[in-house]
Structure formats: C-alpha cells, structure tokens
PDB file of C-alpha atoms and ligand atoms in Angstrom:
ATOM      1  CA  UNK A   1      -0.019  -0.014   0.036  1.00  0.00           C
ATOM      2  CA  UNK A   2       1.353   3.364  -0.931  1.00  0.00           C
ATOM      3  CA  UNK A   3       1.894   5.866   1.951  1.00  0.00           C
ATOM      4  CA  UNK A   4       2.875   9.350   2.001  1.00  0.00           C
ATOM      5  CA  UNK A   5       5.626  10.522   4.390  1.00  0.00           C
ATOM      6  CA  UNK A   6       5.812  14.428   5.014  1.00  0.00           C
ATOM      7  CA  UNK A   7       9.316  15.669   5.713  1.00  0.00           C
ATOM      8  CA  UNK A   8      10.387  18.743   7.735  1.00  0.00           C
ATOM      9  CA  UNK A   9      11.976  19.889   4.334  1.00  0.00           C
ATOM     10  CA  UNK A  10       8.559  20.495   3.012  1.00  0.00           C
ATOM     11  CA  UNK A  11       9.112  17.500   0.624  1.00  0.00           C
ATOM     12  CA  UNK A  12       6.521  14.744   0.739  1.00  0.00           C
ATOM     13  CA  UNK A  13       7.542  11.365  -0.637  1.00  0.00           C
ATOM     14  CA  UNK A  14       5.655   8.250  -1.380  1.00  0.00           C
ATOM     15  CA  UNK A  15       6.709   4.788  -0.098  1.00  0.00           C
ATOM     16  CA  UNK A  16       5.300   1.219  -0.703  1.00  0.00           C
ATOM     17  CA  UNK A  17       4.441  -0.438   2.549  1.00  0.00           C
ATOM     18  CA  UNK A  18       3.569  -4.241   2.531  1.00  0.00           C
ATOM     19  CA  UNK A  19       0.196  -4.758   4.314  1.00  0.00           C
ATOM     20  CA  UNK A  20       1.109  -8.290   5.320  1.00  0.00           C
ATOM     21  CA  UNK A  21       4.314 -10.014   5.829  1.00  0.00           C
ATOM     22  CA  UNK A  22       5.304 -13.643   6.654  1.00  0.00           C
ATOM     23  CA  UNK A  23       8.338 -14.195   8.710  1.00  0.00           C
ATOM     24  CA  UNK A  24       8.800 -17.779   7.622  1.00  0.00           C
ATOM     25  CA  UNK A  25       8.858 -16.824   4.015  1.00  0.00           C
ATOM     26  CA  UNK A  26      10.930 -13.713   4.494  1.00  0.00           C
ATOM     27  CA  UNK A  27      13.188 -14.350   7.402  1.00  0.00           C
ATOM     28  CA  UNK A  28      15.214 -11.218   6.603  1.00  0.00           C
ATOM     29  CA  UNK A  29      12.552  -9.132   8.231  1.00  0.00           C
ATOM     30  CA  UNK A  30      13.167 -10.699  11.606  1.00  0.00           C
ATOM     31  CA  UNK A  31      16.538  -9.084  11.880  1.00  0.00           C
ATOM     32  CA  UNK A  32      15.329  -5.839  10.370  1.00  0.00           C
ATOM     33  CA  UNK A  33      12.639  -5.515  13.049  1.00  0.00           C
ATOM     34  CA  UNK A  34      15.054  -6.546  15.892  1.00  0.00           C
ATOM     35  CA  UNK A  35      17.620  -3.950  14.902  1.00  0.00           C
ATOM     36  CA  UNK A  36      15.127  -1.209  14.145  1.00  0.00           C
ATOM     37  CA  UNK A  37      15.890  -1.054  10.408  1.00  0.00           C
ATOM     38  CA  UNK A  38      12.306  -2.212   9.488  1.00  0.00           C
ATOM     39  CA  UNK A  39      10.475   0.208   7.302  1.00  0.00           C
ATOM     40  CA  UNK A  40      13.108   2.893   7.552  1.00  0.00           C
ATOM     41  CA  UNK A  41      13.006   5.480   4.777  1.00  0.00           C
ATOM     42  CA  UNK A  42      15.334   8.318   3.597  1.00  0.00           C
ATOM     43  CA  UNK A  43      13.745  11.575   2.373  1.00  0.00           C
ATOM     44  CA  UNK A  44      14.949  12.016  -1.214  1.00  0.00           C
ATOM     45  CA  UNK A  45      14.959  15.871  -0.727  1.00  0.00           C
ATOM     46  CA  UNK A  46      17.134  16.298   2.259  1.00  0.00           C
ATOM     47  CA  UNK A  47      18.452  12.778   3.221  1.00  0.00           C
ATOM     48  CA  UNK A  48      16.770  12.827   6.698  1.00  0.00           C
ATOM     49  CA  UNK A  49      15.981   9.248   7.872  1.00  0.00           C
ATOM     50  CA  UNK A  50      12.261   8.534   8.731  1.00  0.00           C
ATOM     51  CA  UNK A  51      11.099   5.780  10.902  1.00  0.00           C
ATOM     52  CA  UNK A  52       7.217   5.984  10.613  1.00  0.00           C
ATOM     53  CA  UNK A  53       5.009   3.483  12.242  1.00  0.00           C
ATOM     54  CA  UNK A  54       2.235   1.972   9.958  1.00  0.00           C
ATOM     55  CA  UNK A  55      -0.274  -0.657  10.893  1.00  0.00           C
ATOM     56  CA  UNK A  56       0.870  -4.112   9.537  1.00  0.00           C
ATOM     57  CA  UNK A  57      -0.077  -7.616   9.821  1.00  0.00           C
ATOM     58  CA  UNK A  58       2.791  -9.979  10.497  1.00  0.00           C
ATOM     59  CA  UNK A  59       2.319 -13.786  10.310  1.00  0.00           C
ATOM     60  CA  UNK A  60       4.789 -16.184  11.790  1.00  0.00           C
ATOM     61  CA  UNK A  61       3.423 -19.692  11.186  1.00  0.00           C
ATOM     62  CA  UNK A  62       6.376 -21.379  12.621  1.00  0.00           C
ATOM     63  CA  UNK A  63       5.509 -19.844  15.929  1.00  0.00           C
ATOM     64  CA  UNK A  64       1.774 -20.163  15.354  1.00  0.00           C
ATOM     65  CA  UNK A  65       1.076 -16.492  15.725  1.00  0.00           C
ATOM     66  CA  UNK A  66       0.026 -13.503  13.849  1.00  0.00           C
ATOM     67  CA  UNK A  67       0.847  -9.992  15.048  1.00  0.00           C
ATOM     68  CA  UNK A  68      -1.640  -7.107  14.412  1.00  0.00           C
ATOM     69  CA  UNK A  69       0.653  -4.183  14.756  1.00  0.00           C
ATOM     70  CA  UNK A  70      -0.699  -0.727  15.450  1.00  0.00           C
ATOM     71  CA  UNK A  71       1.183   2.527  15.601  1.00  0.00           C
ATOM     72  CA  UNK A  72       1.891   3.919  18.996  1.00  0.00           C
ATOM     73  CA  UNK A  73      -0.301   6.863  18.004  1.00  0.00           C
ATOM     74  CA  UNK A  74      -3.333   4.547  17.955  1.00  0.00           C
ATOM     75  CA  UNK A  75      -2.893   3.180  21.526  1.00  0.00           C
ATOM     76  CA  UNK A  76      -5.795   5.357  22.957  1.00  0.00           C
ATOM     77  CA  UNK A  77      -8.053   4.319  20.056  1.00  0.00           C
ATOM     78  CA  UNK A  78      -7.271   0.676  20.634  1.00  0.00           C
ATOM     79  CA  UNK A  79      -8.507   0.918  24.249  1.00  0.00           C
ATOM     80  CA  UNK A  80     -11.557   3.030  23.423  1.00  0.00           C
ATOM     81  CA  UNK A  81     -12.649   0.642  20.682  1.00  0.00           C
ATOM     82  CA  UNK A  82     -13.691  -1.952  23.224  1.00  0.00           C
ATOM     83  CA  UNK A  83     -14.215  -4.637  20.657  1.00  0.00           C
ATOM     84  CA  UNK A  84     -12.152  -6.294  17.969  1.00  0.00           C
ATOM     85  CA  UNK A  85     -13.151  -7.948  14.757  1.00  0.00           C
ATOM     86  CA  UNK A  86     -13.568 -11.678  14.940  1.00  0.00           C
ATOM     87  CA  UNK A  87     -10.310 -13.492  14.443  1.00  0.00           C
ATOM     88  CA  UNK A  88      -9.923 -15.346  11.171  1.00  0.00           C
ATOM     89  CA  UNK A  89      -7.425 -17.843   9.945  1.00  0.00           C
ATOM     90  CA  UNK A  90      -5.474 -20.631  11.778  1.00  0.00           C
ATOM     91  CA  UNK A  91      -3.015 -18.402  13.624  1.00  0.00           C
ATOM     92  CA  UNK A  92      -3.715 -16.839  16.967  1.00  0.00           C
ATOM     93  CA  UNK A  93      -3.902 -13.019  16.862  1.00  0.00           C
ATOM     94  CA  UNK A  94      -1.653 -10.897  19.009  1.00  0.00           C
ATOM     95  CA  UNK A  95      -1.938  -7.166  19.078  1.00  0.00           C
ATOM     96  CA  UNK A  96       1.175  -5.272  19.326  1.00  0.00           C
ATOM     97  CA  UNK A  97       1.309  -1.354  19.729  1.00  0.00           C
ATOM     98  CA  UNK A  98       4.383   0.456  18.446  1.00  0.00           C
ATOM     99  CA  UNK A  99       7.478  -0.924  16.713  1.00  0.00           C
ATOM    100  CA  UNK A 100       9.731  -1.107  19.814  1.00  0.00           C
ATOM    101  CA  UNK A 101       7.205  -3.510  21.306  1.00  0.00           C
ATOM    102  CA  UNK A 102       7.206  -5.492  18.027  1.00  0.00           C
ATOM    103  CA  UNK A 103      10.927  -5.932  18.169  1.00  0.00           C
ATOM    104  CA  UNK A 104      10.711  -6.957  21.784  1.00  0.00           C
ATOM    105  CA  UNK A 105       7.988  -9.563  21.185  1.00  0.00           C
ATOM    106  CA  UNK A 106       9.864 -11.039  18.096  1.00  0.00           C
ATOM    107  CA  UNK A 107      12.878 -11.394  20.209  1.00  0.00           C
ATOM    108  CA  UNK A 108      10.843 -13.137  22.866  1.00  0.00           C
ATOM    109  CA  UNK A 109       9.446 -15.605  20.389  1.00  0.00           C
ATOM    110  CA  UNK A 110      12.833 -16.163  18.570  1.00  0.00           C
ATOM    111  CA  UNK A 111      14.458 -17.099  22.011  1.00  0.00           C
ATOM    112  CA  UNK A 112      11.617 -19.471  22.750  1.00  0.00           C
ATOM    113  CA  UNK A 113      10.225 -17.623  25.749  1.00  0.00           C
ATOM    114  CA  UNK A 114       6.602 -17.244  26.891  1.00  0.00           C
ATOM    115  CA  UNK A 115       5.437 -13.689  26.381  1.00  0.00           C
ATOM    116  CA  UNK A 116       3.171 -13.538  29.380  1.00  0.00           C
ATOM    117  CA  UNK A 117       6.122 -14.603  31.726  1.00  0.00           C
ATOM    118  CA  UNK A 118       8.343 -11.971  30.278  1.00  0.00           C
ATOM    119  CA  UNK A 119       5.638  -9.298  30.643  1.00  0.00           C
ATOM    120  CA  UNK A 120       5.067 -10.320  34.169  1.00  0.00           C
ATOM    121  CA  UNK A 121       8.830 -10.036  34.970  1.00  0.00           C
ATOM    122  CA  UNK A 122       8.853  -6.607  33.282  1.00  0.00           C
ATOM    123  CA  UNK A 123       5.994  -5.643  35.644  1.00  0.00           C
ATOM    124  CA  UNK A 124       8.161  -6.413  38.648  1.00  0.00           C
ATOM    125  CA  UNK A 125      11.114  -4.588  37.001  1.00  0.00           C
ATOM    126  CA  UNK A 126       9.049  -1.512  36.513  1.00  0.00           C
ATOM    127  CA  UNK A 127       7.871  -1.463  40.063  1.00  0.00           C
ATOM    128  CA  UNK A 128      11.579  -1.629  41.295  1.00  0.00           C
ATOM    129  CA  UNK A 129      12.805   0.933  38.759  1.00  0.00           C
ATOM    130  CA  UNK A 130       9.886   3.371  39.512  1.00  0.00           C
ATOM    131  CA  UNK A 131      10.843   3.305  43.260  1.00  0.00           C
ATOM    132  CA  UNK A 132      14.345   4.342  42.272  1.00  0.00           C
ATOM    133  CA  UNK A 133      13.435   6.811  39.547  1.00  0.00           C
ATOM    134  CA  UNK A 134       9.918   8.057  40.341  1.00  0.00           C
ATOM    135  CA  UNK A 135      10.242  11.126  38.112  1.00  0.00           C
ATOM    136  CA  UNK A 136      11.330   9.367  34.979  1.00  0.00           C
ATOM    137  CA  UNK A 137       9.282   8.019  31.969  1.00  0.00           C
ATOM    138  CA  UNK A 138      10.887   4.543  31.816  1.00  0.00           C
ATOM    139  CA  UNK A 139      10.709   1.969  29.090  1.00  0.00           C
ATOM    140  CA  UNK A 140      11.839  -1.529  29.778  1.00  0.00           C
ATOM    141  CA  UNK A 141      12.523  -3.945  26.933  1.00  0.00           C
ATOM    142  CA  UNK A 142      13.596  -7.510  26.763  1.00  0.00           C
ATOM    143  CA  UNK A 143      17.125  -7.729  25.272  1.00  0.00           C
ATOM    144  CA  UNK A 144      18.568 -11.256  25.430  1.00  0.00           C
ATOM    145  CA  UNK A 145      18.793 -14.464  27.480  1.00  0.00           C
ATOM    146  CA  UNK A 146      21.247 -17.212  28.415  1.00  0.00           C
ATOM    147  CA  UNK A 147      20.478 -20.438  30.216  1.00  0.00           C
ATOM    148  CA  UNK A 148      21.215 -18.534  33.426  1.00  0.00           C
ATOM    149  CA  UNK A 149      19.816 -15.035  32.979  1.00  0.00           C
ATOM    150  CA  UNK A 150      17.415 -12.782  31.074  1.00  0.00           C
ATOM    151  CA  UNK A 151      18.668  -9.263  30.231  1.00  0.00           C
ATOM    152  CA  UNK A 152      16.452  -6.235  30.008  1.00  0.00           C
ATOM    153  CA  UNK A 153      17.205  -2.692  28.859  1.00  0.00           C
ATOM    154  CA  UNK A 154      15.894   0.271  30.705  1.00  0.00           C
ATOM    155  CA  UNK A 155      15.420   3.423  28.663  1.00  0.00           C
ATOM    156  CA  UNK A 156      14.812   6.935  30.208  1.00  0.00           C
ATOM    157  CA  UNK A 157      17.013   6.954  33.381  1.00  0.00           C
ATOM    158  CA  UNK A 158      19.253   9.262  31.591  1.00  0.00           C
ATOM    159  CA  UNK A 159      18.981  10.743  28.065  1.00  0.00           C
ATOM    160  CA  UNK A 160      20.821   8.575  25.441  1.00  0.00           C
ATOM    161  CA  UNK A 161      21.728   6.036  28.071  1.00  0.00           C
ATOM    162  CA  UNK A 162      20.403   2.378  28.398  1.00  0.00           C
ATOM    163  CA  UNK A 163      20.687   0.717  31.719  1.00  0.00           C
ATOM    164  CA  UNK A 164      21.112  -3.035  31.608  1.00  0.00           C
ATOM    165  CA  UNK A 165      19.245  -5.230  34.255  1.00  0.00           C
ATOM    166  CA  UNK A 166      19.710  -8.894  34.485  1.00  0.00           C
ATOM    167  CA  UNK A 167      17.506 -11.288  36.252  1.00  0.00           C
ATOM    168  CA  UNK A 168      18.068 -14.948  37.067  1.00  0.00           C
ATOM    169  CA  UNK A 169      16.512 -17.350  34.617  1.00  0.00           C
ATOM    170  CA  UNK A 170      14.975 -19.147  37.680  1.00  0.00           C
ATOM    171  CA  UNK A 171      12.791 -15.937  38.374  1.00  0.00           C
ATOM    172  CA  UNK A 172      11.530 -16.122  34.921  1.00  0.00           C
ATOM    173  CA  UNK A 173      10.781 -19.849  35.182  1.00  0.00           C
ATOM    174  CA  UNK A 174       9.104 -19.435  38.578  1.00  0.00           C
ATOM    175  CA  UNK A 175       6.774 -16.758  37.032  1.00  0.00           C
ATOM    176  CA  UNK A 176       5.882 -19.086  34.119  1.00  0.00           C
ATOM    177  CA  UNK A 177       5.131 -21.821  36.487  1.00  0.00           C
ATOM    178  CA  UNK A 178       2.943 -19.595  38.522  1.00  0.00           C
ATOM    179  CA  UNK A 179       1.098 -18.641  35.428  1.00  0.00           C
ATOM    180  CA  UNK A 180       0.473 -22.188  34.548  1.00  0.00           C
ATOM    181  CA  UNK A 181      -0.793 -23.009  37.891  1.00  0.00           C
ATOM    182  CA  UNK A 182      -2.826 -19.947  38.465  1.00  0.00           C
ATOM    183  CA  UNK A 183      -3.473 -18.195  35.056  1.00  0.00           C
ATOM    184  CA  UNK A 184      -6.330 -16.175  36.683  1.00  0.00           C
ATOM    185  CA  UNK A 185      -4.142 -14.424  39.231  1.00  0.00           C
ATOM    186  CA  UNK A 186      -4.603 -10.615  39.017  1.00  0.00           C
ATOM    187  CA  UNK A 187      -1.075 -10.019  37.847  1.00  0.00           C
ATOM    188  CA  UNK A 188      -1.646 -12.235  34.758  1.00  0.00           C
ATOM    189  CA  UNK A 189      -5.139 -10.943  33.827  1.00  0.00           C
ATOM    190  CA  UNK A 190      -4.049  -7.298  34.314  1.00  0.00           C
ATOM    191  CA  UNK A 191      -1.401  -7.787  31.519  1.00  0.00           C
ATOM    192  CA  UNK A 192      -4.071  -8.584  28.921  1.00  0.00           C
ATOM    193  CA  UNK A 193      -6.753  -6.514  27.195  1.00  0.00           C
ATOM    194  CA  UNK A 194      -8.400  -8.556  24.599  1.00  0.00           C
ATOM    195  CA  UNK A 195      -5.715  -9.841  22.254  1.00  0.00           C
ATOM    196  CA  UNK A 196      -3.169  -7.269  23.519  1.00  0.00           C
ATOM    197  CA  UNK A 197      -0.709  -8.834  25.933  1.00  0.00           C
ATOM    198  CA  UNK A 198       1.693  -6.136  27.391  1.00  0.00           C
ATOM    199  CA  UNK A 199       2.832  -4.774  30.722  1.00  0.00           C
ATOM    200  CA  UNK A 200       1.642  -1.322  29.234  1.00  0.00           C
ATOM    201  CA  UNK A 201      -1.916  -2.442  29.935  1.00  0.00           C
ATOM    202  CA  UNK A 202      -1.099  -1.957  33.660  1.00  0.00           C
ATOM    203  CA  UNK A 203       0.189   1.572  33.164  1.00  0.00           C
ATOM    204  CA  UNK A 204      -2.537   3.141  31.022  1.00  0.00           C
ATOM    205  CA  UNK A 205      -4.351   6.204  32.494  1.00  0.00           C
ATOM    206  CA  UNK A 206      -7.653   5.724  34.235  1.00  0.00           C
ATOM    207  CA  UNK A 207      -9.702   7.252  31.271  1.00  0.00           C
ATOM    208  CA  UNK A 208      -8.494   4.411  29.154  1.00  0.00           C
ATOM    209  CA  UNK A 209      -9.666   1.614  31.476  1.00  0.00           C
TER     210      UNK A 209
HETATM  211 ZN1   ZN B 301      13.352  15.960   3.800  1.00  0.00          ZN
END
C-alpha cells in the first residue's frame, strides 16, 4: 500500500508499505525488526531518515502467531474501541502497539520464551525501577537471554543512556510456573486487554480503562 511521508524539508515522498508479511517466507524481516531497520526511509529531498509506524499484519506460522501491529499513536483508540473484529485464519492473533514492542516480542518468540511470563517479569522490574526513579518516564524492553539470565534494557533513566538489568532465569521460570498453575491471578489478567498482552496495559491512564 502506498503511503505518503511528509518531511520537515517540505518535501512529501511516497513509499510502498507491505500490508502483510510472513516471517517464515521472508526471514530477513526478523533481523530488520529486531535492529530497528524495519520500514526505515530516507527523504529524497534532504536525506533525513524517517522511521514511521504503519499498521501491519505479520504472520509467523512457525511460531503459530500473527501480530496485528498498530502505531503507538493509535494506542488510545485501541483501548476506546472496546471490541475487535473476529479472528480469522489458523494463527492466534496478538495485538502489538508500536514498533519497539514489536521488536521486543519478536525477540521473545525467537528465544523460545513465553510472552506472558516476560511481561510479568517486566512488571516487577517497572515497580522496582519506579521506586528508584519516580520522576522518569521509563521503558523496559527484553534484550537477550542465556540459560542463566534474562537481560532487559531500561530506557529513560538518563538521556541517550540504556541501563542493563539482568534477572536470574529461575525467576522467569518461577513466574511461568505460577502462570501455568494460576492463570487467573490478578497479575496475569492485568497484563491482557483482549488480544493485547503487554505490561503497558497495567500503566494506562484511568480514562482508558
Ligand atoms: Zn526531507
């Protein structure tokens, strides 16, 4: 689908955006999404790099999932909509809001982790980080894992600096076991709004609840 991108230099240029992609058929997109190079465009007039967010549907049959990705700008609209269209097709729908969250979730699937346990761990990390930095707008993203640890990156403590936080793999595993035993616990139900699983659901303002 053609989309227009307006630039600060008063030039508007047209780009062609795929409406759907399949990560099994086009594995090159996996790395592009993870490293932030996905759908980056350069203004032909002034050379400025643009990273617009467009709605896109991303199937990953190998992981039995289909991501419905919305731009961060549509977050409020997603909550206000209250309903979603019935799911079609064999792949479970997961809503994702914003490309940073898309990159995070793709890494979680790539590394064979359970998104709900990762989001629950993030929730604990947010609580801890907010105690230390009550005045900062923090973003916490999954970064990598080893058999011993999961690594998260915290943005927003200082400008242009990323703090690294490592948690033992056993904490992740315990969270996952808790979820399997008691999926209806409040911590887990609070992470989900319809098909949207995200720690950000616990942080939305009252008017969007
Ligand atoms: Zn330009």
